[in-house]
Coordinates of C-alpha atoms in Angstrom, one line a residue:
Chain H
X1 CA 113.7 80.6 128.5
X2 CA 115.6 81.0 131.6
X3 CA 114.8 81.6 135.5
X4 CA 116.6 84.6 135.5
X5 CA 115.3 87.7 136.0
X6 CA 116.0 89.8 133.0
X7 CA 118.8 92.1 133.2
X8 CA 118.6 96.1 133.0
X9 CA 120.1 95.9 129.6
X10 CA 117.5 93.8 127.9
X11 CA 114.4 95.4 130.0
X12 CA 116.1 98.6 128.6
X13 CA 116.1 97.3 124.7
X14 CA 112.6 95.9 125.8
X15 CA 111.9 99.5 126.7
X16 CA 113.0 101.0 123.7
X17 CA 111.5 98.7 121.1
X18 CA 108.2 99.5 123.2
X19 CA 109.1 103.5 122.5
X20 CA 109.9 102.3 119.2
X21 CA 106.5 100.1 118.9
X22 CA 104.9 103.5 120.0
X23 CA 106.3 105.7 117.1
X24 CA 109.7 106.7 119.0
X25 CA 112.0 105.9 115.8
X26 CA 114.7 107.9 118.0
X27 CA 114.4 104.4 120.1
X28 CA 114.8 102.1 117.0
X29 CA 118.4 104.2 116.7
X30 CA 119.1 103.9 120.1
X31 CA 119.0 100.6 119.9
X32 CA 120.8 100.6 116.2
X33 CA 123.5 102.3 117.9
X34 CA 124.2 99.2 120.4
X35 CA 123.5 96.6 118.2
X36 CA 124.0 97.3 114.5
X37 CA 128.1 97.3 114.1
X38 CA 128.1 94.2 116.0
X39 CA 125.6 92.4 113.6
X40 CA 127.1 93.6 110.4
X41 CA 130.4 92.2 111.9
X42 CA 129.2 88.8 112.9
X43 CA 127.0 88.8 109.6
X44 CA 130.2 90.1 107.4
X45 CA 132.3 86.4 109.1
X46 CA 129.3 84.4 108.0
X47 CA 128.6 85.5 105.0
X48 CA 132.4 86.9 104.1
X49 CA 130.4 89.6 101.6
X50 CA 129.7 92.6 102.4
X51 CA 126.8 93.0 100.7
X52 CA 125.3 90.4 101.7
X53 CA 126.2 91.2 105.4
X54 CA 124.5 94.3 105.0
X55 CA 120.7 92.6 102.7
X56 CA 120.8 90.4 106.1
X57 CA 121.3 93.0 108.8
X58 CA 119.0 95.0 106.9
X59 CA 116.5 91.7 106.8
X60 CA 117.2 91.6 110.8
X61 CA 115.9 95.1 111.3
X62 CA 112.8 94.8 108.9
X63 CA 111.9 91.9 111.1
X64 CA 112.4 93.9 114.1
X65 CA 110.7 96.6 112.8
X66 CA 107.7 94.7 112.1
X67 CA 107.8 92.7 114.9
X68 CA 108.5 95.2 117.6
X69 CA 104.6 95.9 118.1
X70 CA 104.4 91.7 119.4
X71 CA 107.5 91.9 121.2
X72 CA 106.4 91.2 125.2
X73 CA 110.1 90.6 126.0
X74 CA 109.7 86.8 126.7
X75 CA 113.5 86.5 125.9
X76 CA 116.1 89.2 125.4
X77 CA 116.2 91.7 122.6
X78 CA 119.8 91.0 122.0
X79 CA 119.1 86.6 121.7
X80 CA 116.3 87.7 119.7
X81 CA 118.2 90.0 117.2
X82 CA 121.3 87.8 117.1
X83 CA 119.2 84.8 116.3
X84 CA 117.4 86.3 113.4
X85 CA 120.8 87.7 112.1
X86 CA 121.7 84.1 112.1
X87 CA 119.3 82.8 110.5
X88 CA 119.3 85.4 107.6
X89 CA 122.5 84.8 107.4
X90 CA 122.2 81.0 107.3
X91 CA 119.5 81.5 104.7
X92 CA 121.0 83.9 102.4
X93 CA 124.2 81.6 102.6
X94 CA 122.8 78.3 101.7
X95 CA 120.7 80.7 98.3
X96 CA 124.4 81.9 97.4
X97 CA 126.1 78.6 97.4
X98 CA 122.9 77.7 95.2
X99 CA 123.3 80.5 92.8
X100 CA 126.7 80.1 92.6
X101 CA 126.9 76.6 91.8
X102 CA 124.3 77.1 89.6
X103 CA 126.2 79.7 87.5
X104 CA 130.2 79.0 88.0
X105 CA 129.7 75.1 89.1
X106 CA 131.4 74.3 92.8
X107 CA 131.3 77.7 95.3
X108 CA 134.6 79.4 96.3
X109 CA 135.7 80.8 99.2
X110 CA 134.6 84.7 98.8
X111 CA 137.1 86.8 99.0
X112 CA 137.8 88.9 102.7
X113 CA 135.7 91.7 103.2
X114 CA 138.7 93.4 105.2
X115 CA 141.3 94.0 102.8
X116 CA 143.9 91.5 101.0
X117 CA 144.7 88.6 103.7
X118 CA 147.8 87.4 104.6
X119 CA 148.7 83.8 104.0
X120 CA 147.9 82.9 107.4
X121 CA 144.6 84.5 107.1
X122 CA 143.5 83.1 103.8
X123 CA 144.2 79.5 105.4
X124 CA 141.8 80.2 108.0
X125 CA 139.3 81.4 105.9
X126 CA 140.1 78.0 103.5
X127 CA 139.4 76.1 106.7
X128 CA 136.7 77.6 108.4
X129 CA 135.1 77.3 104.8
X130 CA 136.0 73.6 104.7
X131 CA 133.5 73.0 108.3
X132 CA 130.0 72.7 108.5
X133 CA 127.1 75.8 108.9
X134 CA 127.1 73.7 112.2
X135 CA 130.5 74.0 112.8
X136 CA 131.6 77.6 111.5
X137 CA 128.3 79.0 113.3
X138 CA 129.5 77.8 116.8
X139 CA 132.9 79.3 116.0
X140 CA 132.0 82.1 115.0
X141 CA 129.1 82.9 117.4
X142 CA 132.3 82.5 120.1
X143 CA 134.3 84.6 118.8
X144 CA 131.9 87.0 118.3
X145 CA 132.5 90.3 120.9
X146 CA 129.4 91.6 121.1
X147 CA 128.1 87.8 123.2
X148 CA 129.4 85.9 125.9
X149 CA 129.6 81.7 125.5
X150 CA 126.3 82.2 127.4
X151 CA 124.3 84.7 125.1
X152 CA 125.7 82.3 122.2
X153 CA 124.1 79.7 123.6
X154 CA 121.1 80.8 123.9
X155 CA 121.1 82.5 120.0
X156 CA 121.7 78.8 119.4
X157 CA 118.9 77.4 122.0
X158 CA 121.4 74.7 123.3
X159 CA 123.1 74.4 127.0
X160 CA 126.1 76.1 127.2
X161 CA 127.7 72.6 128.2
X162 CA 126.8 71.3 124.7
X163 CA 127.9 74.8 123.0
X164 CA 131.4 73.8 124.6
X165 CA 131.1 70.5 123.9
X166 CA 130.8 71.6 120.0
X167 CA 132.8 74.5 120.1
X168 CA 135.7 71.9 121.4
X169 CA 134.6 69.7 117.9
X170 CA 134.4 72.4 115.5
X171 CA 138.1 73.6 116.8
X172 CA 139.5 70.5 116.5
X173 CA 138.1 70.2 113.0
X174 CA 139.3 73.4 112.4
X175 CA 143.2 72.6 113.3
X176 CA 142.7 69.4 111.3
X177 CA 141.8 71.8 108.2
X178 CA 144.8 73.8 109.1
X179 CA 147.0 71.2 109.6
X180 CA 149.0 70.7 106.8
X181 CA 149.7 74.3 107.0
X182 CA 151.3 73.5 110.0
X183 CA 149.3 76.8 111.7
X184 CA 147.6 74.8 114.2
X185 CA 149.2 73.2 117.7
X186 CA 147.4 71.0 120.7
X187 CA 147.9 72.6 124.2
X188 CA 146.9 70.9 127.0
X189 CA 143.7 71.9 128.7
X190 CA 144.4 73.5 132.0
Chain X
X1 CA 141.3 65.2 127.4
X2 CA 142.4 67.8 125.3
X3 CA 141.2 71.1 123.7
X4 CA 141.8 72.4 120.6
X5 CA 143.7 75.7 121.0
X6 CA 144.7 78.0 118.2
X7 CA 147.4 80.0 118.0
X8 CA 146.9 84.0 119.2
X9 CA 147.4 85.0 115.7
X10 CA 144.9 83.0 114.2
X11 CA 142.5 83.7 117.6
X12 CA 143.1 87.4 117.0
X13 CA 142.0 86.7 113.1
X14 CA 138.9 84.8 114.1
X15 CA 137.8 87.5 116.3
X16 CA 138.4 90.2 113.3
X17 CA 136.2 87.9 111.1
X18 CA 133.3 89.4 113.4
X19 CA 134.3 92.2 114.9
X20 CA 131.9 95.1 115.3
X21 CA 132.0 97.3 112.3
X22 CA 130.3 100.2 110.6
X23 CA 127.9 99.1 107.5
X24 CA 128.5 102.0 104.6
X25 CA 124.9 103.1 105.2
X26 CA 123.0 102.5 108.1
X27 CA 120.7 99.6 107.4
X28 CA 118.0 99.7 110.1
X29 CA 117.5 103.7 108.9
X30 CA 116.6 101.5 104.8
X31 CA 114.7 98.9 107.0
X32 CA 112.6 101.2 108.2
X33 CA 112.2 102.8 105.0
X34 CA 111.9 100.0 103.0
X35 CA 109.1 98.4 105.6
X36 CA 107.0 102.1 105.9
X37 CA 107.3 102.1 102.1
X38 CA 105.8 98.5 101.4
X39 CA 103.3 98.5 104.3
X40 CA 102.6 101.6 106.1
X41 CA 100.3 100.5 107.9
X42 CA 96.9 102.4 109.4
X43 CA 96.2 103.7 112.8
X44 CA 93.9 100.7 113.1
X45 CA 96.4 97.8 112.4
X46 CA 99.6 98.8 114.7
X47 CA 98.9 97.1 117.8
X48 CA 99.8 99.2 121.0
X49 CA 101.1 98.2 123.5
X50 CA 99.8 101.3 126.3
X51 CA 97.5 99.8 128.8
X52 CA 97.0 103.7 130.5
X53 CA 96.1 104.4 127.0
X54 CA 93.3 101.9 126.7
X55 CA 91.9 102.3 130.1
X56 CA 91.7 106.5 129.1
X57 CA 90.0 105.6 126.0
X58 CA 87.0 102.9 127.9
X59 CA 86.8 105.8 130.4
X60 CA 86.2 108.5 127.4
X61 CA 83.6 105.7 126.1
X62 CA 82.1 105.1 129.2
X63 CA 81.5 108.8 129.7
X64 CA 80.0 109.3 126.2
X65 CA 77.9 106.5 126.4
X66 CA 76.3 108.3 130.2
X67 CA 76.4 111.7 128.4
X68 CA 74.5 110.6 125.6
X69 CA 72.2 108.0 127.2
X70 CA 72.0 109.5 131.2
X71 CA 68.9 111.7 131.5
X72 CA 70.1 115.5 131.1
X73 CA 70.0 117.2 134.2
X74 CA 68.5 120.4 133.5
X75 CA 64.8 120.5 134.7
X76 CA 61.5 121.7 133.7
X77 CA 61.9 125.2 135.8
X78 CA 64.6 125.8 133.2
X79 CA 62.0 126.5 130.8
X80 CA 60.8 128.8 133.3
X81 CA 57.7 127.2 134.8
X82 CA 55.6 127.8 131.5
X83 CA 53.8 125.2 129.6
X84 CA 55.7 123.1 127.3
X85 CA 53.8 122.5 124.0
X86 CA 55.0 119.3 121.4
X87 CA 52.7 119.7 118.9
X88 CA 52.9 118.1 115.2
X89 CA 50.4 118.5 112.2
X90 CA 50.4 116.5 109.2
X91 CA 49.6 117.5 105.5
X92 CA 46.4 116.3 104.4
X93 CA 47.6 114.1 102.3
X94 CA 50.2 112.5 104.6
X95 CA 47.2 112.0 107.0
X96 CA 45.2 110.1 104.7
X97 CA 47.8 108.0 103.8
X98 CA 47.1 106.0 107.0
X99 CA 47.6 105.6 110.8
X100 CA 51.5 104.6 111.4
X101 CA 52.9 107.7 110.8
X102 CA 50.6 110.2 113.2
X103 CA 50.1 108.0 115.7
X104 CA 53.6 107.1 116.3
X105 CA 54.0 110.7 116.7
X106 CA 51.5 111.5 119.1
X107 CA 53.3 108.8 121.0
X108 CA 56.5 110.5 121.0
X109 CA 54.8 113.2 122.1
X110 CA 53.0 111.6 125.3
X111 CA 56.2 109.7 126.1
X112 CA 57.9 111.2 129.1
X113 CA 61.0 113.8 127.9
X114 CA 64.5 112.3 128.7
X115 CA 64.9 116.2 130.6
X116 CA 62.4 115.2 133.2
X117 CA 63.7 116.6 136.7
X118 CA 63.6 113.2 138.7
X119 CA 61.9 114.8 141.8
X120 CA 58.7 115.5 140.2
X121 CA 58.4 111.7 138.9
X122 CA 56.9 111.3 135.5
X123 CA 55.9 114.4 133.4
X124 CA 52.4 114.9 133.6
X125 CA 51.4 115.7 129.0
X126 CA 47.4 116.8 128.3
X127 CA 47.6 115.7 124.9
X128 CA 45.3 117.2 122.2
X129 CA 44.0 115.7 118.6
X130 CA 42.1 117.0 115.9
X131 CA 41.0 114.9 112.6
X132 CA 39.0 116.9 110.0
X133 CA 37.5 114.0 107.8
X134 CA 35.4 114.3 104.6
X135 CA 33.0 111.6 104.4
X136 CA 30.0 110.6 102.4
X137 CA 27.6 110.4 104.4
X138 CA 28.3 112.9 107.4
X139 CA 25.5 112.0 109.7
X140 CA 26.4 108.1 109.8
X141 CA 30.0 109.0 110.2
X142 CA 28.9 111.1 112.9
X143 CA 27.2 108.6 114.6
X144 CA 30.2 106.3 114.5
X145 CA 32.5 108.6 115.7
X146 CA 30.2 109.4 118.7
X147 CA 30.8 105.8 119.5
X148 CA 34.4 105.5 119.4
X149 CA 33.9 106.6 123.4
X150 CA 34.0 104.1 125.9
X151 CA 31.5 105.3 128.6
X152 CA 32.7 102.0 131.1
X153 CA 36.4 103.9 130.8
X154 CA 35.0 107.4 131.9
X155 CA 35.3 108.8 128.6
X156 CA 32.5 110.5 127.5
X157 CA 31.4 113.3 124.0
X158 CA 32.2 116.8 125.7
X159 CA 29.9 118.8 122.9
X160 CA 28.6 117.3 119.7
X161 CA 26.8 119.6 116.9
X162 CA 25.2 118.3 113.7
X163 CA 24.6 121.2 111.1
X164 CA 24.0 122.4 107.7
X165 CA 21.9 121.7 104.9
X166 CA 21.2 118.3 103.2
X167 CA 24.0 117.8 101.3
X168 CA 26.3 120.2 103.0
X169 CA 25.9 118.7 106.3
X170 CA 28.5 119.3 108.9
X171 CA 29.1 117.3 112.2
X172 CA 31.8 118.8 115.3
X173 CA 32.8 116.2 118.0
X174 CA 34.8 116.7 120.9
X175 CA 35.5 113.4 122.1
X176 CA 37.4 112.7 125.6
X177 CA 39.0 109.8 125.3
X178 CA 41.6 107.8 127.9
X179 CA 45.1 109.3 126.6
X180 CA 46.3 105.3 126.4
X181 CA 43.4 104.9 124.0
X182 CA 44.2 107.9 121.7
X183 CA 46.5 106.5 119.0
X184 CA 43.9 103.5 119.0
X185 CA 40.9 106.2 118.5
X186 CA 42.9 108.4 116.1
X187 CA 43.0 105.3 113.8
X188 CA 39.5 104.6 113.9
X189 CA 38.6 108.1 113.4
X190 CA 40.4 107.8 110.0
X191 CA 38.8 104.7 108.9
X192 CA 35.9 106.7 108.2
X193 CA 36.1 109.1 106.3
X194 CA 39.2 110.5 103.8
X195 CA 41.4 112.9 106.7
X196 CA 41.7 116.2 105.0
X197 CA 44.1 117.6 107.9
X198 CA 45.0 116.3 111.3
X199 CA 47.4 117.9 114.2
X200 CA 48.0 116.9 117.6
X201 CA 49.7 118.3 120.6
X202 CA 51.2 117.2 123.5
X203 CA 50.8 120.0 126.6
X204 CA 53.6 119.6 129.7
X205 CA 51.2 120.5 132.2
X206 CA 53.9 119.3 134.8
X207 CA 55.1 122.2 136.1
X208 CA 51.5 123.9 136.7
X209 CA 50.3 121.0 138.7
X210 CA 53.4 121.6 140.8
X211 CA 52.8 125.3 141.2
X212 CA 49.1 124.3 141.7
X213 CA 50.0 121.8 144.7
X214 CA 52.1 124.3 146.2
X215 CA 49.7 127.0 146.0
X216 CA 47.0 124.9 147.4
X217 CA 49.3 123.7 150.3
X218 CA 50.4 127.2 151.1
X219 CA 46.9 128.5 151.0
X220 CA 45.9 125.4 153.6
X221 CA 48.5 126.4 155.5
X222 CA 47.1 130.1 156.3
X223 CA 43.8 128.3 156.4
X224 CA 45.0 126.2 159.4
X225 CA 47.0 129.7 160.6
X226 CA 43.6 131.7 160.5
X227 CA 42.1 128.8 162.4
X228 CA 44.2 128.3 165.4
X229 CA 44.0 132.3 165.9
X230 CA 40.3 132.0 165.8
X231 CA 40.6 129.5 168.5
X232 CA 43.5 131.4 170.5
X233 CA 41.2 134.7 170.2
X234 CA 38.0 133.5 171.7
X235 CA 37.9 136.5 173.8
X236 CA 39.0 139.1 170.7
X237 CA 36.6 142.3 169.5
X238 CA 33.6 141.0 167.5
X239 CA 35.3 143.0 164.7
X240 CA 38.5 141.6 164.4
X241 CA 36.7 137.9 164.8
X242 CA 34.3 138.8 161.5
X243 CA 37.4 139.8 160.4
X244 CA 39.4 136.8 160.6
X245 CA 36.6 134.6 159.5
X246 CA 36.3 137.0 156.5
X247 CA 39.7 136.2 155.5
X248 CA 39.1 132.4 156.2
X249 CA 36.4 132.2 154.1
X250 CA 38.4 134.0 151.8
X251 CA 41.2 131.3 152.2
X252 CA 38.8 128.7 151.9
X253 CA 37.4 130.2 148.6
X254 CA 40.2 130.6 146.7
X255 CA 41.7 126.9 148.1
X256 CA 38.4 125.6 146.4
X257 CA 38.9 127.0 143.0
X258 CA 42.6 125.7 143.2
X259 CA 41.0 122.6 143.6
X260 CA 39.1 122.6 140.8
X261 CA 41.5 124.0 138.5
X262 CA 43.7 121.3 139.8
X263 CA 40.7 118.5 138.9
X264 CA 40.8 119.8 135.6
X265 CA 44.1 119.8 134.8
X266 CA 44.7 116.2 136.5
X267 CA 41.4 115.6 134.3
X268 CA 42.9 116.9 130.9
X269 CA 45.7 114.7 131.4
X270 CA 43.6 111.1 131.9
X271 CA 41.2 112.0 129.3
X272 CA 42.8 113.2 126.0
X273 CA 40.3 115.6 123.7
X274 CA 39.7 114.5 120.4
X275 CA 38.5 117.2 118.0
X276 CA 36.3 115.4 114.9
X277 CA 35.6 118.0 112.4
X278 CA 33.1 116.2 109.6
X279 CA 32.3 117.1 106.3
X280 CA 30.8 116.3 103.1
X281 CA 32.8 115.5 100.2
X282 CA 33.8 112.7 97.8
X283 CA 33.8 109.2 99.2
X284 CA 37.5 107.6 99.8
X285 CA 39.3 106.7 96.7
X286 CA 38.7 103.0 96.7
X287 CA 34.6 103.7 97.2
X288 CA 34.8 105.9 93.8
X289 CA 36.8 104.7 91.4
X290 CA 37.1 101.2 91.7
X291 CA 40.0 98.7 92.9
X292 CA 42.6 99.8 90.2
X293 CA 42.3 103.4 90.8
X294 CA 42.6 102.6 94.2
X295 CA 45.4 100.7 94.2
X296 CA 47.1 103.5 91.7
X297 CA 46.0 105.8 94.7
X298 CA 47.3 104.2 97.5
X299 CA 50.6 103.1 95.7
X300 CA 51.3 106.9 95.0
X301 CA 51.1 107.5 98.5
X302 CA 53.5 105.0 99.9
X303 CA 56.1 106.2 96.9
X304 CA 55.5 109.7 98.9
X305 CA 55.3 108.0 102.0
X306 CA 58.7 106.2 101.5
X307 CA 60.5 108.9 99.6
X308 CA 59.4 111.3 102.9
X309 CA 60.6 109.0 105.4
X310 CA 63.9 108.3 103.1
X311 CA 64.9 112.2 102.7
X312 CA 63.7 112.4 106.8
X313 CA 66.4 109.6 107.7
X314 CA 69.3 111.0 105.2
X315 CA 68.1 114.2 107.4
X316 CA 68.7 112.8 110.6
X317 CA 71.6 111.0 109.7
X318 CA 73.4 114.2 108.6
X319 CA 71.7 115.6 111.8
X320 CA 73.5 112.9 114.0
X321 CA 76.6 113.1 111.9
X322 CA 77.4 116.6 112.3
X323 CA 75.7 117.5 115.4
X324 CA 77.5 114.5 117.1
X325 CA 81.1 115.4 115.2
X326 CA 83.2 115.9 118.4
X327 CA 81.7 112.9 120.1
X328 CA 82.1 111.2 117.2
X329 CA 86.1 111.8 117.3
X330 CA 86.5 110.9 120.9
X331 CA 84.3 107.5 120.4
X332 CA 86.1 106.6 116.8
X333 CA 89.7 107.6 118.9
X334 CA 88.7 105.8 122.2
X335 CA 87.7 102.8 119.8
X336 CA 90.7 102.6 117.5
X337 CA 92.7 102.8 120.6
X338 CA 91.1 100.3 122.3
X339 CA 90.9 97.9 119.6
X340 CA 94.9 98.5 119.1
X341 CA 95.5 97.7 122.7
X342 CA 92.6 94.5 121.7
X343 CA 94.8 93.6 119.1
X344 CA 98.2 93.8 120.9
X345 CA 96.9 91.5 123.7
X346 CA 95.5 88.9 121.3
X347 CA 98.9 89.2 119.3
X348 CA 101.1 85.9 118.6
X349 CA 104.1 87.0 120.8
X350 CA 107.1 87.0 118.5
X351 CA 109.3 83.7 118.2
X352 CA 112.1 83.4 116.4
X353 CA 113.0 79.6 116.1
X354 CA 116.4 78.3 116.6
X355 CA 118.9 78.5 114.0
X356 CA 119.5 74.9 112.5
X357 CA 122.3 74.3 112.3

């Protein structure tokens, strides 16, 4: 929770998951319409399938759906979507690498959702593979367009100095991955 | 200190790894499907969230409960200033059967009507009985019943007549009897002797004693009228003073037999009558025919008994039910609302715990 007092934006998806609550399933779309394309994207670089990106944007909504009657607005509708996206996500990650290794032995990096990657691309997928959920969530979360460093931070529920603090780890482990590929380089903070 | 940077190309590439995109189908659209098709949910179980709606339902509630409990407003002179007359008779052999049922009607019928206009305070019911009993012996459950009256309370036997042959011997009572005491007499009156019919009535006598009092003021009024002209006109023609005192005796006359009609009916209403019709006939099951019989007898009767009063409440309920249908809506609406809005307060607020990660 912050001081803050709540932005138009969120008393507006607050507003519409209330119209929603209240049979209004024009509001549910309204608010599909801001949000959905940006949670299938973040969910499609977490998960790097795309249909398991869609089972857990489809999970985030059933959750909304169900829990939009209880919904008092405490924290903002987007922190609240985002961080159940996450978590489905986190989930139905950890029960694939479980299946998989269960039926092919070691996981693989999945293939990229967005066509056949170049070189460059399929290195950054190797390493980003290669870091932690920790790691490849922060990344990920911060280079997501639909939040700010802020908004991640709160999806995460950690100060924004310590989402920096790891964001600065998880890059650095990230050029160590990419290393030998020569792809990274060290620049001098200004 | 430094910070990791990565090159534009591969910042550009981690930004396409989550940038906004178009699922195939729209997956809140399945959501909502796939949530209505494994729980749909009733009315009763979706909390909501609209306070305006839950403050219109308690006033819809609120308003039911004072239309339905409030006295009704229209008064006695709607019926037109006439006599109201409750009255309820009983089969024979519902009467026999015992005291409960009669007397808890004649008390429904002495208790003041929820339609009482509040201005002329409580409603003023001459009530009216009659038992027609078949005894053995009629002259010693004459004699008993002529003793049911309580002299010290004013109550008193109006007429009492003893006739007939031996063996056809026939007994009429009218008891007056304090209208508190009726039910209490009633059941003693069927204690002796089988009841081979009984009726009651309750008489709103009200509005006559009103009309009465009025009449009787008004007519003081022209007394005291008549009066003062006799005084102002000491000096008047001999003839026109006969002729006012004429007119005031008149006056005085009919303001007299107001009175008394006015005695009566106050009267009628302290003192309830009491009709006792006696006859001779069989003695009461249980003298006749022994315990068994008796016990046959009387079990038969509460079966009818029970099965009356069983098919009376299925009545009333279906009665209540569908006389009461609108009301019914509004109060099962007003309640479902307010017991969403209930449930919506009382609701764990939604929490989503943080990823860990």
């Amino acid at each position: 929770m912050t001081d803050r007092p709540p932005d138009p934006e969120s008393q507006d998806d607050a507003r519409l998951l209330a119209r929603f609550a209240g049979g209004d399933d024009g509001a549910l779309g309204t608010l599909a319409d801001r949000y959905e394309a940006y949670l299938y994207g973040l969910a499609v670089g977490m998960l790097r399938r795309v249909d398991l990106a869609h089972e857990a944007v489809q999970e985030t909504w059933v959750r909304v759906i169900r829990a939009a009657p209880r919904f008092r607005g405490e924290s903002a509708f987007r922190t609240w979507v985002y961080r159940i996206l996450v978590n489905r996500c986190l989930d139905l990650r950890a029960s694939a690498a479980r299946r998989a290794a269960l039926e092919r032995g070691p996981a693989r990096p999945a293939p990229s959702p967005a066509g056949p990657p170049d070189d460059e691309r399929r290195a950054l997928d190797a390493a980003l593979e290669s870091l932690s959920d920790a790691q490849r969530t922060v990344v990920l979360l911060c280079y997501h367009r639909g939040l700010t460093h802020a908004q991640a931070a709160e999806v995460l529920g950690i100060p924004i100095g310590t989402l920096k603090s790891r964001l600065s780890a998880a890059l650095g482990a990230l050029r160590g991955a990419l290393s030998g590929a020569d792809h990274l380089r060290t620049e001098p903070n200004p | 200190m430094t910070t990791p940077h990565l090159s534009s190309h591969q910042e550009a590439a981690l930004h396409d790894l989550t940038a906004p995109r178009a699922p195939d189908r729209p997956a809140w659209r399945v959501a909502l499907a796939e949530t209505r098709r494994r729980a749909p949910g009733s009315f009763l179980s979706r909390p909501i969230a609209r306070p305006w709606m839950a403050a219109a339902a308690a006033v819809a509630l609120v308003a039911i409960l004072a239309v339905s409990l409030a006295p009704s407003l229209r008064s006695a002179r709607v019926h037109g200033g006439g006599e109201r007359v409750a009255a309820r008779s009983v089969a024979p052999s519902t009467a026999a059967s015992g005291s409960e049922g009669f007397g808890t009607g004649l008390g429904a019928l002495a208790a003041p009507t929820p339609d009482q206009p509040e201005s002329v305070g409580p409603r003023r019911i001459a009530r009216r009985a009659s038992v027609d009993l078949v005894a053995e012996d009629v002259g010693a459950t004459f004699s008993k019943a002529a003793l049911l009256v309580t002299e010290a309370l004013g109550e008193f036997v109006e007429s009492a007549s003893l006739s007939g042959p031996e063996g056809a011997l026939q007994g009429t009572l009218l008891l007056r009897v304090q209208q508190q005491r009726l039910d209490g007499v009633l059941a003693r009156l069927r204690q002796l002797g089988a009841v081979a019919a009984e009726s009651a009535e309750g008489i709103d006598v009200t509005d006559r004693m009103i009309d009465l009092d009025a009449t009787i003021r008004n007519e003081q009024r022209v007394e005291r009228e008549l009066l003062e002209l006799l005084t102002a006109r000491k000096d008047a023609d001999l003839a026109d003073i006969l002729l006012l005192r004429k007119s005031l005796d008149e006056v005085r006359l009919r303001i007299e037999r107001l009175q008394a009609q006015r005695e009566q009916v106050s009267r009628s209403v302290e003192l309830a009558s009491v009709l006792v019709n006696i006859r001779a006939g069989d003695a009461p099951d249980g003298a006749k025919d022994g315990l068994g019989a008796f016990f046959a007898s009387q079990l038969g009767k509460a079966w009818e008994q029970g099965a009356r009063t069983l098919a009376s409440t299925a009545a009333a309920i279906v009665r209540g039910f569908i006389g009461w249908l609108p009301g019914w809506i509004v109060v099962f609406t007003a309640v479902a609302i307010l017991w969403r809005y209930a449930r919506w307060l009382t609701a764990r607020p939604v929490h989503e715990p943080t990823p860990r990660i």
